[in-house]
Structures are given as structure tokens and as C-alpha cells.
Short mmCIF file of C-alpha atoms and ligand atoms in Angstrom, two decimals:
data_model
loop_
_atom_site.label_atom_id
_atom_site.label_comp_id
_atom_site.label_asym_id
_atom_site.label_seq_id
_atom_site.Cartn_x
_atom_site.Cartn_y
_atom_site.Cartn_z
CA UNK A 1 130.95 88.71 157.88
CA UNK A 2 133.40 86.19 158.60
CA UNK A 3 135.88 88.95 159.69
CA UNK A 4 138.47 86.43 159.19
CA UNK A 5 139.10 87.62 155.85
CA UNK A 6 142.40 88.66 155.21
CA UNK A 7 141.22 91.00 152.81
CA UNK A 8 138.28 92.29 154.81
CA UNK A 9 140.37 95.68 155.22
CA UNK A 10 142.46 96.25 152.19
CA UNK A 11 145.81 96.66 153.12
CA UNK A 12 148.46 99.01 151.91
CA UNK A 13 149.50 97.89 148.53
CA UNK A 14 153.53 97.88 147.78
CA UNK A 15 153.62 99.51 144.70
CA UNK A 16 153.65 98.75 141.21
CA UNK A 17 157.12 100.17 139.54
CA UNK A 18 157.42 102.81 137.19
CA UNK A 19 155.42 101.48 133.89
CA UNK A 20 153.12 103.78 131.63
CA UNK A 21 149.86 102.08 132.81
CA UNK A 22 150.01 102.25 136.41
CA UNK A 23 147.05 99.46 136.07
CA UNK A 24 148.58 97.27 133.49
CA UNK A 25 151.51 95.43 134.27
CA UNK A 26 154.84 95.22 131.55
CA UNK A 27 153.61 92.03 130.37
CA UNK A 28 150.63 93.67 128.68
CA UNK A 29 151.33 97.07 128.42
CA UNK A 30 151.10 97.02 124.72
CA UNK A 31 152.05 96.26 121.56
CA UNK A 32 150.86 96.19 118.20
CA UNK A 33 147.53 95.35 118.41
CA UNK A 34 147.32 98.19 121.65
CA UNK A 35 144.79 100.56 119.29
CA UNK A 36 142.89 97.43 118.24
CA UNK A 37 142.35 96.17 122.27
CA UNK A 38 141.32 99.82 122.86
CA UNK A 39 137.63 101.23 123.63
CA UNK A 40 139.03 104.33 125.17
CA UNK A 41 137.66 106.25 122.36
CA UNK A 42 134.63 104.93 122.15
CA UNK A 43 133.91 104.44 126.06
CA UNK A 44 133.72 108.71 125.31
CA UNK A 45 130.23 108.11 126.11
CA UNK A 46 130.33 106.11 129.13
CA UNK A 47 132.78 108.26 130.53
CA UNK A 48 130.11 110.42 133.01
CA UNK A 49 128.85 106.63 133.91
CA UNK A 50 131.58 104.94 134.46
CA UNK A 51 132.59 107.73 137.28
CA UNK A 52 129.20 107.51 138.68
CA UNK A 53 129.78 103.57 138.87
CA UNK A 54 133.00 104.34 140.45
CA UNK A 55 131.68 106.86 143.10
CA UNK A 56 128.66 104.05 143.99
CA UNK A 57 131.21 101.37 144.18
CA UNK A 58 133.72 103.28 146.50
CA UNK A 59 131.07 104.54 148.58
CA UNK A 60 129.73 101.10 149.07
CA UNK A 61 133.48 99.64 149.96
CA UNK A 62 133.84 102.50 152.63
CA UNK A 63 130.18 101.39 153.88
CA UNK A 64 131.24 98.19 154.51
CA UNK A 65 134.33 98.74 155.46
CA UNK A 66 136.02 97.12 152.98
CA UNK A 67 138.09 100.04 152.32
CA UNK A 68 138.73 103.12 154.63
CA UNK A 69 136.88 106.02 154.93
CA UNK A 70 139.85 108.37 154.03
CA UNK A 71 141.07 106.49 151.03
CA UNK A 72 137.22 106.47 149.86
CA UNK A 73 137.80 110.29 150.48
CA UNK A 74 140.90 110.39 148.49
CA UNK A 75 139.62 108.60 145.59
CA UNK A 76 136.41 110.07 145.29
CA UNK A 77 138.28 113.49 145.49
CA UNK A 78 140.42 112.36 142.48
CA UNK A 79 137.20 111.32 140.72
CA UNK A 80 135.68 115.05 141.02
CA UNK A 81 139.03 116.22 139.30
CA UNK A 82 139.26 113.53 136.81
CA UNK A 83 135.77 114.41 135.65
CA UNK A 84 136.55 118.59 135.49
CA UNK A 85 139.58 117.31 133.50
CA UNK A 86 137.24 115.03 130.73
CA UNK A 87 137.64 112.44 128.83
CA UNK A 88 139.98 114.13 126.73
CA UNK A 89 143.02 114.23 129.65
CA UNK A 90 142.54 110.73 130.64
CA UNK A 91 145.97 108.78 130.47
CA UNK A 92 145.89 106.10 127.82
CA UNK A 93 144.71 103.03 129.06
CA UNK A 94 143.04 100.00 126.94
CA UNK A 95 139.33 101.22 128.09
CA UNK A 96 137.93 104.13 130.15
CA UNK A 97 137.58 102.08 133.23
CA UNK A 98 141.49 101.28 132.96
CA UNK A 99 142.43 104.76 131.87
CA UNK A 100 140.22 106.38 135.25
CA UNK A 101 141.91 103.84 137.47
CA UNK A 102 145.06 104.98 136.28
CA UNK A 103 144.20 108.86 136.85
CA UNK A 104 143.34 107.92 140.30
CA UNK A 105 146.49 106.18 141.46
CA UNK A 106 148.17 108.98 139.42
CA UNK A 107 146.86 111.35 141.63
CA UNK A 108 146.93 109.74 144.84
CA UNK A 109 149.33 106.88 145.03
CA UNK A 110 148.52 103.15 145.50
CA UNK A 111 145.63 103.87 147.76
CA UNK A 112 143.88 104.37 144.34
CA UNK A 113 144.57 100.81 143.58
CA UNK A 114 141.43 99.88 146.24
CA UNK A 115 138.85 101.46 143.95
CA UNK A 116 138.92 98.32 142.01
CA UNK A 117 138.54 96.03 145.02
CA UNK A 118 135.48 93.47 145.04
CA UNK A 119 134.81 94.60 141.28
CA UNK A 120 136.02 93.57 137.54
CA UNK A 121 135.85 95.71 134.84
CA UNK A 122 132.96 92.97 133.26
CA UNK A 123 130.30 94.00 135.78
CA UNK A 124 131.69 97.52 135.54
CA UNK A 125 131.17 98.08 131.83
CA UNK A 126 127.94 96.12 131.98
CA UNK A 127 127.17 98.90 134.52
CA UNK A 128 127.97 101.84 132.69
CA UNK A 129 126.09 100.52 129.78
CA UNK A 130 122.83 99.97 131.38
CA UNK A 131 123.18 103.79 133.14
CA UNK A 132 124.05 105.11 130.07
CA UNK A 133 121.18 103.68 128.17
CA UNK A 134 118.88 104.75 130.52
CA UNK A 135 119.03 107.95 129.59
CA UNK A 136 118.87 107.27 125.83
CA UNK A 137 116.33 105.37 125.56
CA UNK A 138 114.37 107.99 127.93
CA UNK A 139 114.96 110.39 125.07
CA UNK A 140 114.44 108.02 122.50
CA UNK A 141 110.88 107.38 124.89
CA UNK A 142 110.75 111.47 124.77
CA UNK A 143 110.77 111.82 120.97
CA UNK A 144 107.91 109.31 120.45
CA UNK A 145 106.09 111.26 122.64
CA UNK A 146 106.62 114.04 120.88
CA UNK A 147 105.89 112.65 117.19
CA UNK A 148 102.83 111.60 118.74
CA UNK A 149 101.87 115.07 120.29
CA UNK A 150 102.56 116.08 116.20
CA UNK A 151 99.88 113.08 115.15
CA UNK A 152 97.41 113.82 117.54
CA UNK A 153 97.26 118.11 116.72
CA UNK A 154 97.04 116.65 113.13
CA UNK A 155 94.31 114.35 113.83
CA UNK A 156 92.44 117.20 116.11
CA UNK A 157 92.55 119.69 113.41
CA UNK A 158 91.56 117.30 110.63
CA UNK A 159 89.11 115.36 111.85
CA UNK A 160 86.65 116.10 108.76
CA UNK A 161 89.35 116.75 106.06
CA UNK A 162 88.49 114.03 104.02
CA UNK A 163 91.57 112.10 101.93
CA UNK A 164 92.02 109.42 99.94
CA UNK A 165 92.95 106.07 101.51
CA UNK A 166 95.27 103.59 99.45
CA UNK A 167 95.68 99.89 99.45
CA UNK A 168 98.13 98.87 97.13
CA UNK A 169 99.17 102.65 96.58
CA UNK A 170 95.45 102.33 94.30
CA UNK A 171 92.76 104.81 95.50
CA UNK A 172 90.36 102.88 97.76
CA UNK A 173 88.20 104.62 100.14
CA UNK A 174 87.81 107.91 101.16
CA UNK A 175 89.07 108.45 104.73
CA UNK A 176 90.45 111.21 106.76
CA UNK A 177 93.52 113.00 107.54
CA UNK A 178 92.67 112.64 111.48
CA UNK A 179 92.05 108.80 110.69
CA UNK A 180 95.30 108.71 108.80
CA UNK A 181 97.23 110.56 111.61
CA UNK A 182 96.02 108.25 114.19
CA UNK A 183 96.78 105.21 112.51
CA UNK A 184 100.34 105.97 113.11
CA UNK A 185 99.39 107.50 116.39
CA UNK A 186 98.59 103.96 117.24
CA UNK A 187 101.63 102.19 115.84
CA UNK A 188 104.20 105.49 117.71
CA UNK A 189 101.81 104.35 120.59
CA UNK A 190 103.36 100.93 120.73
CA UNK A 191 106.60 101.53 120.01
CA UNK A 192 106.69 103.78 123.00
CA UNK A 193 105.54 101.13 125.30
CA UNK A 194 108.39 98.66 124.04
CA UNK A 195 110.73 101.31 125.10
CA UNK A 196 108.88 101.95 128.02
CA UNK A 197 108.94 97.97 128.70
CA UNK A 198 112.76 97.60 127.55
CA UNK A 199 114.05 100.58 129.97
CA UNK A 200 112.50 98.12 132.98
CA UNK A 201 114.77 95.78 132.42
CA UNK A 202 117.79 97.87 131.61
CA UNK A 203 117.37 99.40 134.64
CA UNK A 204 118.56 96.75 137.20
CA UNK A 205 121.97 96.99 138.36
CA UNK A 206 124.89 94.23 137.40
CA UNK A 207 126.95 95.27 139.57
CA UNK A 208 128.50 93.27 142.22
CA UNK A 209 129.15 90.29 139.73
CA UNK A 210 132.51 90.97 139.37
CA UNK A 211 134.56 89.08 136.82
CA UNK A 212 131.17 86.67 136.59
CA UNK A 213 132.10 84.53 139.91
CA UNK A 214 131.06 87.00 142.38
CA UNK A 215 133.05 88.04 145.20
CA UNK A 216 134.76 86.86 148.26
CA UNK A 217 134.25 90.71 149.59
CA UNK A 218 131.27 91.46 151.97
CA UNK A 219 129.74 93.87 149.45
CA UNK A 220 126.04 95.16 149.10
CA UNK A 221 125.09 95.05 145.82
CA UNK A 222 121.45 96.24 146.48
CA UNK A 223 123.15 99.44 148.07
CA UNK A 224 125.01 99.97 145.12
CA UNK A 225 122.03 99.81 143.18
CA UNK A 226 120.45 102.41 144.97
CA UNK A 227 123.15 104.84 144.75
CA UNK A 228 123.00 104.56 141.02
CA UNK A 229 119.06 104.78 140.72
CA UNK A 230 119.03 101.20 139.42
CA UNK A 231 115.49 99.71 140.37
CA UNK A 232 116.67 96.29 141.52
CA UNK A 233 119.78 94.01 140.33
CA UNK A 234 120.77 91.25 138.03
CA UNK A 235 120.61 88.84 140.45
CA UNK A 236 122.76 86.32 138.85
CA UNK A 237 126.34 87.39 138.87
CA UNK A 238 127.44 85.35 135.53
CA UNK A 239 124.54 86.76 133.93
CA UNK A 240 125.25 90.36 135.40
CA UNK A 241 128.43 90.58 133.76
CA UNK A 242 127.94 88.67 130.55
CA UNK A 243 124.38 89.03 128.80
CA UNK A 244 123.64 92.07 126.82
CA UNK A 245 120.17 90.82 125.77
CA UNK A 246 119.11 94.09 127.33
CA UNK A 247 120.73 95.92 124.58
CA UNK A 248 119.58 94.03 121.70
CA UNK A 249 115.83 94.11 123.00
CA UNK A 250 116.35 98.38 123.12
CA UNK A 251 117.83 98.24 119.52
CA UNK A 252 115.47 96.04 118.32
CA UNK A 253 112.51 98.42 120.10
CA UNK A 254 114.61 101.14 118.38
CA UNK A 255 114.78 99.69 114.93
CA UNK A 256 110.88 98.77 114.99
CA UNK A 257 110.07 101.96 115.86
CA UNK A 258 112.15 103.48 112.75
CA UNK A 259 109.78 101.19 110.74
CA UNK A 260 106.90 102.62 111.72
CA UNK A 261 108.79 106.08 110.70
CA UNK A 262 110.03 105.02 107.16
CA UNK A 263 106.25 103.82 106.36
CA UNK A 264 105.50 107.85 107.96
CA UNK A 265 108.07 109.35 106.10
CA UNK A 266 106.98 107.20 103.08
CA UNK A 267 103.12 108.12 103.11
CA UNK A 268 104.53 112.23 103.62
CA UNK A 269 106.96 111.63 100.60
CA UNK A 270 103.90 110.41 98.25
CA UNK A 271 101.21 112.81 99.33
CA UNK A 272 103.73 115.85 99.16
CA UNK A 273 104.36 114.87 95.60
CA UNK A 274 100.36 114.65 94.97
CA UNK A 275 100.10 118.30 96.37
CA UNK A 276 98.10 116.78 99.14
CA UNK A 277 100.46 118.05 101.76
CA UNK A 278 103.34 120.88 101.68
CA UNK A 279 106.24 120.70 103.85
CA UNK A 280 107.56 123.25 105.64
CA UNK A 281 110.60 124.94 104.02
CA UNK A 282 112.45 123.93 107.26
CA UNK A 283 112.03 120.45 106.32
CA UNK A 284 112.46 120.33 102.66
CA UNK A 285 115.50 120.96 100.57
CA UNK A 286 115.71 122.13 96.91
CA UNK A 287 118.25 120.91 94.25
CA UNK A 288 122.17 122.35 93.34
CA UNK A 289 120.84 122.44 89.76
CA UNK A 290 116.81 122.64 89.49
CA UNK A 291 116.00 125.96 91.03
CA UNK A 292 112.39 125.23 90.95
CA UNK A 293 112.85 121.90 93.40
CA UNK A 294 111.37 121.71 96.67
CA UNK A 295 112.13 118.27 98.16
CA UNK A 296 111.08 115.83 100.72
CA UNK A 297 114.72 115.05 101.76
CA UNK A 298 114.33 115.42 105.54
CA UNK A 299 111.74 112.60 105.34
CA UNK A 300 113.22 110.73 102.52
CA UNK A 301 116.37 110.52 105.50
CA UNK A 302 113.76 109.32 108.11
CA UNK A 303 112.83 106.94 105.77
CA UNK A 304 116.46 105.54 105.32
CA UNK A 305 117.35 105.43 108.85
CA UNK A 306 115.50 102.10 109.04
CA UNK A 307 118.24 101.00 107.23
CA UNK A 308 120.55 102.28 109.90
CA UNK A 309 118.49 100.67 112.60
CA UNK A 310 118.01 97.11 110.97
CA UNK A 311 121.84 97.18 110.43
CA UNK A 312 122.46 98.08 114.27
CA UNK A 313 120.00 94.79 115.11
CA UNK A 314 121.96 92.34 112.63
CA UNK A 315 125.60 93.96 113.83
CA UNK A 316 124.01 93.41 117.52
CA UNK A 317 122.57 89.93 116.75
CA UNK A 318 125.66 88.76 114.83
CA UNK A 319 128.03 89.67 117.27
CA UNK A 320 126.03 88.31 120.50
CA UNK A 321 125.39 84.60 118.95
CA UNK A 322 126.80 82.00 120.20
CA UNK A 323 129.05 83.41 122.78
CA UNK A 324 129.79 81.16 125.42
CA UNK A 325 129.47 82.06 128.51
CA UNK A 326 130.71 84.44 130.60
CA UNK A 327 132.43 87.49 129.31
CA UNK A 328 134.30 87.50 126.01
CA UNK A 329 136.04 90.64 124.37
CA UNK A 330 133.53 90.45 121.64
CA UNK A 331 131.02 92.31 123.94
CA UNK A 332 133.01 95.61 123.16
CA UNK A 333 132.28 95.76 119.78
CA UNK A 334 128.87 95.00 120.51
CA UNK A 335 127.99 97.92 122.13
CA UNK A 336 128.80 100.45 119.45
CA UNK A 337 125.72 99.19 117.72
CA UNK A 338 123.49 99.92 120.51
CA UNK A 339 124.73 103.59 120.93
CA UNK A 340 124.51 104.08 116.93
CA UNK A 341 120.96 102.87 116.63
CA UNK A 342 120.23 105.29 119.68
CA UNK A 343 121.46 108.09 117.85
CA UNK A 344 120.16 107.97 114.41
CA UNK A 345 116.50 106.95 115.28
CA UNK A 346 116.13 109.57 118.02
CA UNK A 347 117.11 111.96 115.13
CA UNK A 348 115.07 110.27 112.56
CA UNK A 349 112.41 110.62 115.20
CA UNK A 350 112.34 114.06 116.39
CA UNK A 351 112.95 115.18 112.63
CA UNK A 352 109.27 112.96 111.72
CA UNK A 353 107.89 114.83 114.54
CA UNK A 354 108.69 118.42 113.18
CA UNK A 355 108.28 117.56 109.65
CA UNK A 356 104.35 116.41 110.32
CA UNK A 357 103.85 119.17 113.01
CA UNK A 358 104.88 122.18 110.37
CA UNK A 359 103.78 120.33 107.39
CA UNK A 360 100.19 121.86 105.45
CA UNK A 361 97.61 119.86 104.30
CA UNK A 362 95.60 121.19 101.04
CA UNK A 363 92.12 120.05 101.73
CA UNK A 364 91.03 121.19 98.64
CA UNK A 365 93.33 119.21 96.62
CA UNK A 366 92.54 115.81 99.27
CA UNK A 367 88.68 116.41 98.60
CA UNK A 368 88.85 116.40 95.13
CA UNK A 369 91.28 113.41 94.93
CA UNK A 370 88.68 111.57 97.46
CA UNK A 371 86.51 110.12 95.18
CA UNK A 372 89.08 109.43 92.49
CA UNK A 373 89.25 105.78 91.02
CA UNK A 374 85.48 105.04 91.77
CA UNK A 375 87.03 104.99 96.30
CA UNK A 376 83.34 105.42 96.94
CA UNK A 377 82.44 101.50 95.64
CA UNK A 378 82.81 99.88 98.73
CA UNK A 379 80.50 102.02 100.47
CA UNK A 380 77.25 101.39 97.44
CA UNK A 381 78.00 98.00 98.17
CA UNK A 382 77.63 98.31 101.64
CA UNK A 383 74.32 100.45 101.00
CA UNK A 384 72.83 97.75 98.57
CA UNK A 385 73.21 94.89 101.22
CA UNK A 386 72.10 97.03 103.87
CA UNK A 387 69.30 96.65 101.73
CA UNK A 388 68.39 93.31 101.33
CA UNK A 389 70.92 92.41 98.71
CA UNK A 390 73.45 89.61 99.17
CA UNK A 391 76.56 91.44 99.72
CA UNK A 392 78.50 89.08 97.16
CA UNK A 393 75.48 90.17 94.53
CA UNK A 394 76.06 93.79 95.81
CA UNK A 395 79.86 93.50 95.08
CA UNK A 396 79.21 92.17 91.89
CA UNK A 397 76.99 94.79 90.75
CA UNK A 398 79.39 97.57 91.82
CA UNK A 399 82.39 95.75 90.28
CA UNK A 400 80.67 95.91 86.71
CA UNK A 401 79.94 99.35 87.00
CA UNK A 402 83.69 100.08 88.14
CA UNK A 403 84.45 98.53 85.38
CA UNK A 404 82.26 100.23 82.86
CA UNK A 405 83.81 103.54 84.47
CA UNK A 406 87.36 102.80 84.33
CA UNK A 407 86.71 101.90 80.34
CA UNK A 408 84.91 104.90 79.35
CA UNK A 409 84.23 108.29 81.00
CA UNK A 410 80.38 107.12 82.04
CA UNK A 411 79.27 109.10 85.31
CA UNK A 412 79.09 106.45 88.37
CA UNK A 413 75.06 106.72 88.44
CA UNK A 414 74.51 105.55 85.26
CA UNK A 415 77.14 103.03 85.08
CA UNK A 416 75.29 101.46 88.30
CA UNK A 417 72.29 101.63 86.48
CA UNK A 418 73.32 100.07 83.51
CA UNK A 419 75.10 97.24 86.01
CA UNK A 420 72.15 96.88 88.09
CA UNK A 421 69.80 95.91 84.88
CA UNK A 422 72.75 93.57 84.04
CA UNK A 423 73.51 91.64 86.91
CA UNK A 424 69.96 91.70 88.55
CA UNK A 425 67.75 92.06 86.03
CA UNK A 426 66.40 95.14 87.55
CA UNK A 427 66.52 98.96 88.14
CA UNK A 428 68.58 100.04 91.42
CA UNK A 429 65.62 102.04 92.27
CA UNK A 430 63.86 98.79 93.04
CA UNK A 431 66.59 98.18 95.96
CA UNK A 432 67.35 101.56 97.40
CA UNK A 433 66.40 104.79 97.47
CA UNK A 434 68.54 107.01 94.88
CA UNK A 435 69.48 109.68 97.52
CA UNK A 436 70.90 107.24 99.69
CA UNK A 437 73.00 106.07 96.11
CA UNK A 438 73.98 109.84 95.49
CA UNK A 439 75.13 109.85 99.13
CA UNK A 440 77.17 106.80 98.81
CA UNK A 441 79.07 108.52 96.19
CA UNK A 442 79.87 111.26 97.83
CA UNK A 443 83.37 110.86 99.88
CA UNK A 444 82.06 112.81 102.89
CA UNK A 445 78.95 110.80 103.40
CA UNK A 446 80.93 107.97 102.67
CA UNK A 447 83.43 108.91 105.57
CA UNK A 448 80.34 109.79 107.95
CA UNK A 449 78.91 106.55 107.37
CA UNK A 450 81.57 104.36 108.19
CA UNK A 451 81.39 104.79 112.09
CA UNK A 452 82.04 101.97 113.61
CA UNK A 453 84.65 101.72 116.05
CA UNK A 454 87.92 103.13 115.03
CA UNK A 455 86.57 103.80 111.77
CA UNK A 456 87.10 107.08 109.99
CA UNK A 457 83.99 108.62 110.92
CA UNK A 458 84.50 112.20 112.41
CA UNK A 459 81.84 110.72 115.28
CA UNK A 460 84.24 107.20 115.55
CA UNK A 461 87.45 109.72 115.59
CA UNK A 462 86.73 111.25 118.81
CA UNK A 463 86.49 108.59 121.16
CA UNK A 464 90.00 107.46 119.25
CA UNK A 465 91.22 110.82 119.89
CA UNK A 466 90.65 110.76 123.86
CA UNK A 467 92.08 107.47 124.13
CA UNK A 468 95.48 108.39 122.31
CA UNK A 469 95.23 111.64 124.55
CA UNK A 470 94.97 109.37 127.65
CA UNK A 471 97.49 107.11 126.82
CA UNK A 472 99.97 109.34 125.74
CA UNK A 473 99.67 111.36 129.12
CA UNK A 474 99.83 107.85 130.79
CA UNK A 475 103.70 107.36 129.10
CA UNK A 476 104.33 110.85 129.79
CA UNK A 477 103.69 110.09 133.36
CA UNK A 478 105.56 107.27 133.84
CA UNK A 479 108.61 108.54 131.58
CA UNK A 480 108.79 111.79 134.09
CA UNK A 481 108.97 109.66 136.99
CA UNK A 482 111.68 107.45 135.52
CA UNK A 483 113.66 110.35 134.61
CA UNK A 484 113.22 112.13 137.85
CA UNK A 485 113.77 109.38 139.50
CA UNK A 486 117.44 109.25 137.44
CA UNK A 487 117.89 112.75 138.57
CA UNK A 488 117.29 112.19 142.07
CA UNK A 489 119.57 109.05 142.17
CA UNK A 490 121.93 111.54 140.84
CA UNK A 491 121.66 114.41 143.14
CA UNK A 492 121.54 111.99 146.27
CA UNK A 493 125.19 109.70 145.08
CA UNK A 494 126.70 113.65 145.20
CA UNK A 495 125.63 114.41 148.16
CA UNK A 496 126.93 111.09 149.69
CA UNK A 497 130.11 111.86 147.82
CA UNK A 498 129.99 115.25 149.43
CA UNK A 499 130.27 113.42 152.91
CA UNK A 500 133.51 112.24 152.03
CA UNK A 501 135.42 114.71 150.18
N1 LIG B 601 136.33 97.57 127.23
C1 LIG B 601 135.61 96.15 127.66
C2 LIG B 601 134.31 96.02 127.56
O1 LIG B 601 133.89 97.13 126.97
C3 LIG B 601 135.44 96.52 129.10
C4 LIG B 601 135.85 94.93 129.75
C5 LIG B 601 136.84 94.52 129.56
N2 LIG B 601 136.93 93.12 130.51
C6 LIG B 601 137.97 92.04 130.37
N3 LIG B 601 138.27 90.97 130.72
N4 LIG B 601 138.95 92.04 129.03
O2 LIG B 601 133.62 94.85 127.23
#
């Protein structure tokens, strides 16, 4: 410390006379664009965050000897009262930061104006956004974990439930419900991982960046970060006050999850349509005119949330593109894209988890449909190839048989025999045991034989289930440790405040 700085201890203010907002000078107190300028209503979401940020900042100012302890005590007492009164009782202001400061000054007089020493609304709002976003992202992570739980339960229960698998929405090869469910679990697992990674970058404090150019005061940025439960600080003060890439990264991760959800929802809508799955009434809706209808509306809405999330990414990207350094007011409108995306995707993920967890799979219908469209054809070709026929010739034999089956109602066995005669000039039995062909034509046998790593055979599903459970538990442990760290920081901040009030 230089000790020479005139403002090392902020002197008593002279007082600002009689306008409505004690924070704003008359010149900027209003005008026709006042409501356009204001984010006060949208800032409801960061009201608690701003109070926490104010408290941590004031504590640090007092600890550093920048403001007097008794002034800190008065400000902190005022902040408590403002919290009790709630966001709705704030005085008018351009945003929540200004309104809270005005409310503090209204309560304790000019000394309240010391709260804003050594900071700017620029680092303040950046901190509030990160503080509040942490909660939203943890919630999103939690819903992805719940969805994974639902998918794992389905997979566990239906390891051997054979169903048709599709490519191009055409019957392709028999698989199992477990294999299908785990395919989405794998994607949602990566969605969780992306959100956790984003979380690590969100959880850094920009406070102390001030307007962008740092401050002459001897602040302790690490201390403020610690008081707010941040893992570290955003080092460069211009970066700290003006970057919003973590918002974009988060919205992108949420949008990716929404895209995963939309595919899952679409599958379930199709499966419900085909009678493969019955949705619980809780996740269905009916028609206002057609009394017999049970429609998968919840999943259609889940599917549509991908549109909301994509628009969040688009809106945020467009707002941020080309913004010069440092702070620009455009950033005020960037934030709302993130909140809207968090809300929409968290809700969709929760609903998807519930719909999957409560749906009933119709095993008989699935089994009956599992070999529709000669979907065991690839297995037959594999069998012929395993018995020495080049795979391309095997493919040709089965393709000719498939054509016959599609055009007439010849049975699969007969069609294969005729095709072998046509393509190979020999009987199938010259290459392969007829029992083996029969097995290959059976959907359950077909599934059981595809036991390559990651495949649908029940034997191959067991290790996939195990790995999925382990990954889920590890992600849950990380989520819970982060949530606990936030809660601990909240308690610790309160205790520090209690030392002053
Ligand atoms: N409400 C503003 C926002 O959300 C706070 C920062 C205003 N800063 C400024 N220099 N005008 O971005």
C-alpha cells in the first residue's frame, strides 16, 4: 500500500441533493428512453446474486481498510433489510445494481455511497451473472443426471427386450430396448460433461475488474472470489468486465442437450404411435374434440424446446458478434437469452426424464415387430460370410432373397434357398448348417449373436450398463461437491456478515 493515496480511506461524501435516484445525476435521471434503458425487471433473477456480490465487496473493502468497519456494518445491515423487502420494493433504477445502491443510501445516508468504491457495474453485473448461472447450470446438470437414471432403469429392466432398430426410419436390424436406452444415455452423459466443463469456466470471479481498467484501490480480488465461492478470478480486468463467452458456451451446451432430447422425444413419439410404448397419462394429453385420443404432447414440446435453445444460441451469438472491447450496453440484452435457455432446457430435460421413467414398453408388440422388413438379413449375410463366403457374395444372396420377400409372400427360408441357387448356383446347405440359418432369422438369436463391444447382445449390454452407472456416479459426485461448495460459501459469507451487523 502506498498510504499516500487520498482515497485509501474514502472520505465522508458531501451528499447529493434531492433528486429521485440518489445514484444518478439529474442529467441522466430519465427521459423517454428510461424504460428502454432499464433492466430492473429482468434483473429480478440476479437480485439475490447482487446482494451477495455487494456483501462480499463491502467485506473486502472493510478488511482492506478502504472503508470503515462501522460504515461496512451499516451497509451490510441495510442490505439485509433490502433483502427482506425483496426486489419488488426496490426504488426506481436503471438496473438492480443502481436500485440497491439507491436503497442503501436511502436507508443510511451518504455513507451508503461508499459501497460502490473500487468497482463498477460492469464487473458487478458480470459477477452476478456468473454467480446466478452457476445455480442454473447445476440444476441443468442435475436434470441430465435424472434423465440418465431413467434411461439406465429402462435399460436394466429391458436387457433382453427385443425391438426393431431403424435407419432412415426403415426397419434395419433387431436390437433391444436396453441398447436403444443406452444409446441416449451415452449422448446425455456427454451433455452432462459439457455442462460440467462450462461450469468450471463460469465459476471464476470477474470482480475487481471495475469498469474494465482495474482500480487504484488496494483491493483483494481473491478474497472476494473466496467469499462468493468462486474457484478463482478472471485475471485480466478488461476480459473480466466485458467477456460473455461463458454464457455462450453454456447456452451452446444446453442447446446440444436440447438437440439430444429432441431426438429422444421423437423416438418415443414414433414408438407410441406404433404401440411399442405406452406413455403414462401424466405425460400425455387428450384432444378437446376427439375423446378417444391420447397424445404424446409432452414429448412433442420437449422436441420443440430444441428450437428455443437454438434461438438462444442464435440470439446470444448475434448480440456478442463484433462487440468491441470493453463494456457495451448490448451485453444487458445478452443475458436474457441465457436465462430463457436455462429455464426451457431444464424443464424439458425434467419432463423427458419423467416420461421415460413412467412409460410402459409393450414387449409382445416389440417382439412381433422385431423382424419386420426382413431386418435379420444382415445377420444371415454375416453367417454366410462367417462360413467362408466373401461378404459381398453373401450380401448379394440375401439382397436377392429380400427382393423376393418384398415382392411376394415367400417365406424367408425359401427365398434364401432360391437366391443361393440363383447367385451361387448351389444350395445354401453347401455353405451353412440350416439350423444356423434359422437362428439367424430369429430376432432374439440375432441380437444375442451381436455381442461385439458396445453391441446389443445382453452379454454386451452388461458392461455398458456398468460403465454408464460408474460415469453417472462420478458426475453426480462432482455435481454434489460443487453444490456443497456453493452452500458452504453462502454460509461462510453470512457468518462474515454477522461479524459486522
Ligand atoms: N444493467 C447493466 C447490464 O446488465 C449493468 C451494467 C451497466 N454498465 C454501464 N456501464 N452502463 O449490463
